[in-house]
C-alpha atoms as a PDB file:
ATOM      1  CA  UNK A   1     121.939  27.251 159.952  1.00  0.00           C
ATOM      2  CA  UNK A   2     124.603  29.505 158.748  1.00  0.00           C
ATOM      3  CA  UNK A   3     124.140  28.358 155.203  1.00  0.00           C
ATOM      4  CA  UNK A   4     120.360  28.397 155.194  1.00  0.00           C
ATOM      5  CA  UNK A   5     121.186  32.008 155.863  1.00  0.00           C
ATOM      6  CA  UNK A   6     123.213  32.733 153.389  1.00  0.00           C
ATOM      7  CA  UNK A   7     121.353  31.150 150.667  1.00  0.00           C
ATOM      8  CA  UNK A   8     118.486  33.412 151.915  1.00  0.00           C
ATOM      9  CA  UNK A   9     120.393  36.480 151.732  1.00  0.00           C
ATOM     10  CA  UNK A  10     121.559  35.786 148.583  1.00  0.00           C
ATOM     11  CA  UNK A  11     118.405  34.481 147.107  1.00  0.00           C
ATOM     12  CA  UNK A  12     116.584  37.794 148.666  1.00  0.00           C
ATOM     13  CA  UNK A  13     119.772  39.916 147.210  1.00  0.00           C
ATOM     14  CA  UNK A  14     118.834  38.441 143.819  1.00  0.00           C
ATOM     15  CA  UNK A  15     115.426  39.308 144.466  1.00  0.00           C
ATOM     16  CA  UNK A  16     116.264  42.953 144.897  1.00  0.00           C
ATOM     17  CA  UNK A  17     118.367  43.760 142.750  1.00  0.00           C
ATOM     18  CA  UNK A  18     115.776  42.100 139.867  1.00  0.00           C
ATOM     19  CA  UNK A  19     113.497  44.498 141.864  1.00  0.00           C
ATOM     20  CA  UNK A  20     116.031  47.484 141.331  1.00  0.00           C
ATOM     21  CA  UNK A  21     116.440  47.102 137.653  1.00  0.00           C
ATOM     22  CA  UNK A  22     112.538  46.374 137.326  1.00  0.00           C
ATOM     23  CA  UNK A  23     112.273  50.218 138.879  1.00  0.00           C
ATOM     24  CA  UNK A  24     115.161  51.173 137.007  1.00  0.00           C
ATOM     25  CA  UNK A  25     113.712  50.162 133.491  1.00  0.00           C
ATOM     26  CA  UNK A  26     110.375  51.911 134.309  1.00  0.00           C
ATOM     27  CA  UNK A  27     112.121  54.761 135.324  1.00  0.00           C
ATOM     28  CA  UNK A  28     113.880  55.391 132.029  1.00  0.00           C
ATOM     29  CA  UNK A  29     111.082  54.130 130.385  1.00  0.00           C
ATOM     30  CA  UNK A  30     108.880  57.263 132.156  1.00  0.00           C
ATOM     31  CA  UNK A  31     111.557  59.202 131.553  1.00  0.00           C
ATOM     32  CA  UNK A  32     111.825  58.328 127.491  1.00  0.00           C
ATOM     33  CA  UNK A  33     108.222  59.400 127.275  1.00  0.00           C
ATOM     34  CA  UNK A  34     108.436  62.531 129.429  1.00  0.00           C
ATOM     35  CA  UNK A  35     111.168  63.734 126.854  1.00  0.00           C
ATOM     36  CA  UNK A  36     109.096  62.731 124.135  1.00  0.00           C
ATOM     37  CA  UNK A  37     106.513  64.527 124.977  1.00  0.00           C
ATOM     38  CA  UNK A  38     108.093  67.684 126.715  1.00  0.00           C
ATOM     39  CA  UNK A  39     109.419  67.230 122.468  1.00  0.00           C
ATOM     40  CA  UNK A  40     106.167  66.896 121.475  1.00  0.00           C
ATOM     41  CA  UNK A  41     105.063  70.555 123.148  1.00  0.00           C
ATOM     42  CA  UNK A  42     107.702  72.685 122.082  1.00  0.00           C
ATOM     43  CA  UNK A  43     107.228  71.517 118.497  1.00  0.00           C
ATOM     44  CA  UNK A  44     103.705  72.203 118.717  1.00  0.00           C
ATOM     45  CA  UNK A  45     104.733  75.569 120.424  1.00  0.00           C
ATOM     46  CA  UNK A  46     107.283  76.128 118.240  1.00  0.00           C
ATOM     47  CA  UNK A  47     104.630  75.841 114.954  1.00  0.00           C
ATOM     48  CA  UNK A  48     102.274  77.823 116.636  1.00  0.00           C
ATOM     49  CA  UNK A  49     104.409  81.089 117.346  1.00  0.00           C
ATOM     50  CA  UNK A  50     105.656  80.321 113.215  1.00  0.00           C
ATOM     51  CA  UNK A  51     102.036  80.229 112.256  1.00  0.00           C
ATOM     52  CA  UNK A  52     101.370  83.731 114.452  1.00  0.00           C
ATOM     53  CA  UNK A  53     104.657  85.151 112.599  1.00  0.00           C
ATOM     54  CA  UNK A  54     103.405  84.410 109.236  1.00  0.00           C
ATOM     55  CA  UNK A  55      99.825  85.802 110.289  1.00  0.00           C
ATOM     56  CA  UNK A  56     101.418  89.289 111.883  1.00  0.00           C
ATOM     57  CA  UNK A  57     103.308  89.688 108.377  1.00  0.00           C
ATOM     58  CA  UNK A  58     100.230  88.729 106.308  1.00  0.00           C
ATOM     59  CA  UNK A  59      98.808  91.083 108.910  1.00  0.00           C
ATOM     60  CA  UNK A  60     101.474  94.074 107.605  1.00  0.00           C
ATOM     61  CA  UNK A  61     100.664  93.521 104.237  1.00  0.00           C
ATOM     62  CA  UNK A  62      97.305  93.826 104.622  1.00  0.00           C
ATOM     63  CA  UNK A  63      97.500  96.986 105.966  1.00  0.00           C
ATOM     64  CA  UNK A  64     100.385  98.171 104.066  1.00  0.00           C
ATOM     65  CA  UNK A  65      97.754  97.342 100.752  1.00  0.00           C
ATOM     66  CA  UNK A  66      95.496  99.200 102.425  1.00  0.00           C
ATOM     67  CA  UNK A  67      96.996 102.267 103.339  1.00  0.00           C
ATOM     68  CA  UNK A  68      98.193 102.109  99.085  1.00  0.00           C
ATOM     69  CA  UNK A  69      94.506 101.974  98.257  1.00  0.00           C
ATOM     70  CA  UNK A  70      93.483 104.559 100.393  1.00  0.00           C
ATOM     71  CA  UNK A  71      96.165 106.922  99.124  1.00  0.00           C
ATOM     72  CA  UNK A  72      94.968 105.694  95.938  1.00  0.00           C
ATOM     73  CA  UNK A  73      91.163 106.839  96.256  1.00  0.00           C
ATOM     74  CA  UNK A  74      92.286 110.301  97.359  1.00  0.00           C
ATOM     75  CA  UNK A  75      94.342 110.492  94.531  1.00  0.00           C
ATOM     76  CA  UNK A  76      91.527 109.635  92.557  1.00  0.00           C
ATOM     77  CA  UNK A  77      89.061 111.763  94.236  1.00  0.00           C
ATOM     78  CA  UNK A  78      91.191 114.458  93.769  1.00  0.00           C
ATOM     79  CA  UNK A  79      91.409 113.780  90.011  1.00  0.00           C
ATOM     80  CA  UNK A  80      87.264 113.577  90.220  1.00  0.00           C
ATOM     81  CA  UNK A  81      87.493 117.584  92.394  1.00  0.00           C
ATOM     82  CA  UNK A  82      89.740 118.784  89.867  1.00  0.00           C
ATOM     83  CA  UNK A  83      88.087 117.747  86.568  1.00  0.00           C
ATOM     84  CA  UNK A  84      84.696 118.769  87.687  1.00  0.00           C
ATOM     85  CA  UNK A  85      86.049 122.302  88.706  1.00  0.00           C
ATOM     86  CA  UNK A  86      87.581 122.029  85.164  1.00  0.00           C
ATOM     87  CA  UNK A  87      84.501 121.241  83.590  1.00  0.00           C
ATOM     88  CA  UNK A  88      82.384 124.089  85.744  1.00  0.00           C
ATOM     89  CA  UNK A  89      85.081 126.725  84.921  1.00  0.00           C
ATOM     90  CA  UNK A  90      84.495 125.945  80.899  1.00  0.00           C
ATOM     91  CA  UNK A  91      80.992 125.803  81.454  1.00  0.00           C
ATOM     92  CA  UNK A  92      80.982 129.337  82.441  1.00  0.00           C
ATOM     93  CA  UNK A  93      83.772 130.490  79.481  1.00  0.00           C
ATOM     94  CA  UNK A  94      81.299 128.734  77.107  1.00  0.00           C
ATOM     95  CA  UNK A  95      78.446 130.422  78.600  1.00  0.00           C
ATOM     96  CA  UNK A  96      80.036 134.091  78.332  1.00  0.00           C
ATOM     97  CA  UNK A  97      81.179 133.311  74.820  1.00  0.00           C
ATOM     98  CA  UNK A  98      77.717 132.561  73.771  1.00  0.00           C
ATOM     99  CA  UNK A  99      76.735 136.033  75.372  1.00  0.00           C
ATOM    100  CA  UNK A 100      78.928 137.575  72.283  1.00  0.00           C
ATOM    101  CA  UNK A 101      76.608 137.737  69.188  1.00  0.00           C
ATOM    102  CA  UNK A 102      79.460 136.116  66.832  1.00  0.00           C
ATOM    103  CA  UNK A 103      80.939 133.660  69.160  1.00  0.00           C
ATOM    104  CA  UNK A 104      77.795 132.493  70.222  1.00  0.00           C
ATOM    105  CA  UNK A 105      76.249 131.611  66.316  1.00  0.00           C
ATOM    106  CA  UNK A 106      79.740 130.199  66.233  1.00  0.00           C
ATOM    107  CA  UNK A 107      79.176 128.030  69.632  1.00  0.00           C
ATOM    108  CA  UNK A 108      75.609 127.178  68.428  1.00  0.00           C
ATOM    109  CA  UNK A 109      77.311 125.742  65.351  1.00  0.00           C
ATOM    110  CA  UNK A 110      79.780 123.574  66.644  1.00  0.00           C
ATOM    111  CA  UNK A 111      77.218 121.797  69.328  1.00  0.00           C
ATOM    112  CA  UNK A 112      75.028 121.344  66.808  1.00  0.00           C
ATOM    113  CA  UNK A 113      77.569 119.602  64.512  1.00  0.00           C
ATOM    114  CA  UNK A 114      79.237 117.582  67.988  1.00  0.00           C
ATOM    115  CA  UNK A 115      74.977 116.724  68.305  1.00  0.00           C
ATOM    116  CA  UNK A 116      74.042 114.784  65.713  1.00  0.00           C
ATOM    117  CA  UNK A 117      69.926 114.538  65.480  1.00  0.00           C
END
């Protein structure tokens, strides 16, 4: 009886440990694709905060272009202000030199040459 147990001890040992490295290859197996995947997020995490960087500098230049044009159509207005008050402040020299008889026929003259009919 003795040796009907042993050969079921050791037959059931067998079976366990078969049964341990069964668990023990599923294990690592579930713990390959938890790293793979835990891998898997940070990459896409990783691209995602590299895709937000490039946006927030695209972002900067954006505004940095549009703080240039802004500057840029004041400038330009300014330009517009200052050659209209130009214009209005010759209008009125013209004006007074046509009120003097000479300067005036002289005036005449040149618009009508600058005028062609």
């Amino acid at each position: 009886m003795e040796r009907q147990q042993v050969e079921y001890v050791e037959r059931e040992n067998a079976f366990l440990r078969e049964q341990l490295q069964m668990m023990t290859d599923q294990m690592e197996m579930l713990k390959q694709e938890v790293l793979e995947e835990g891998a898997k997020q940070i990459r896409g995490k990783e691209n995602t905060v590299q895709k937000m960087k490039e946006l927030e500098k695209e972002l900067r230049q954006a505004q940095a272009n549009a703080e240039k044009w802004r500057k840029t159509a004041a400038s330009e207005q300014n330009k517009v202000k200052t050659m209209t008050e130009e214009v209005e402040r010759m209008k009125h020299v013209i004006d007074r030199a046509k009120a003097i008889p000479l300067a005036g026929k002289l005036i005449t003259k040149i618009e009508r040459e600058g005028n062609p009919s």
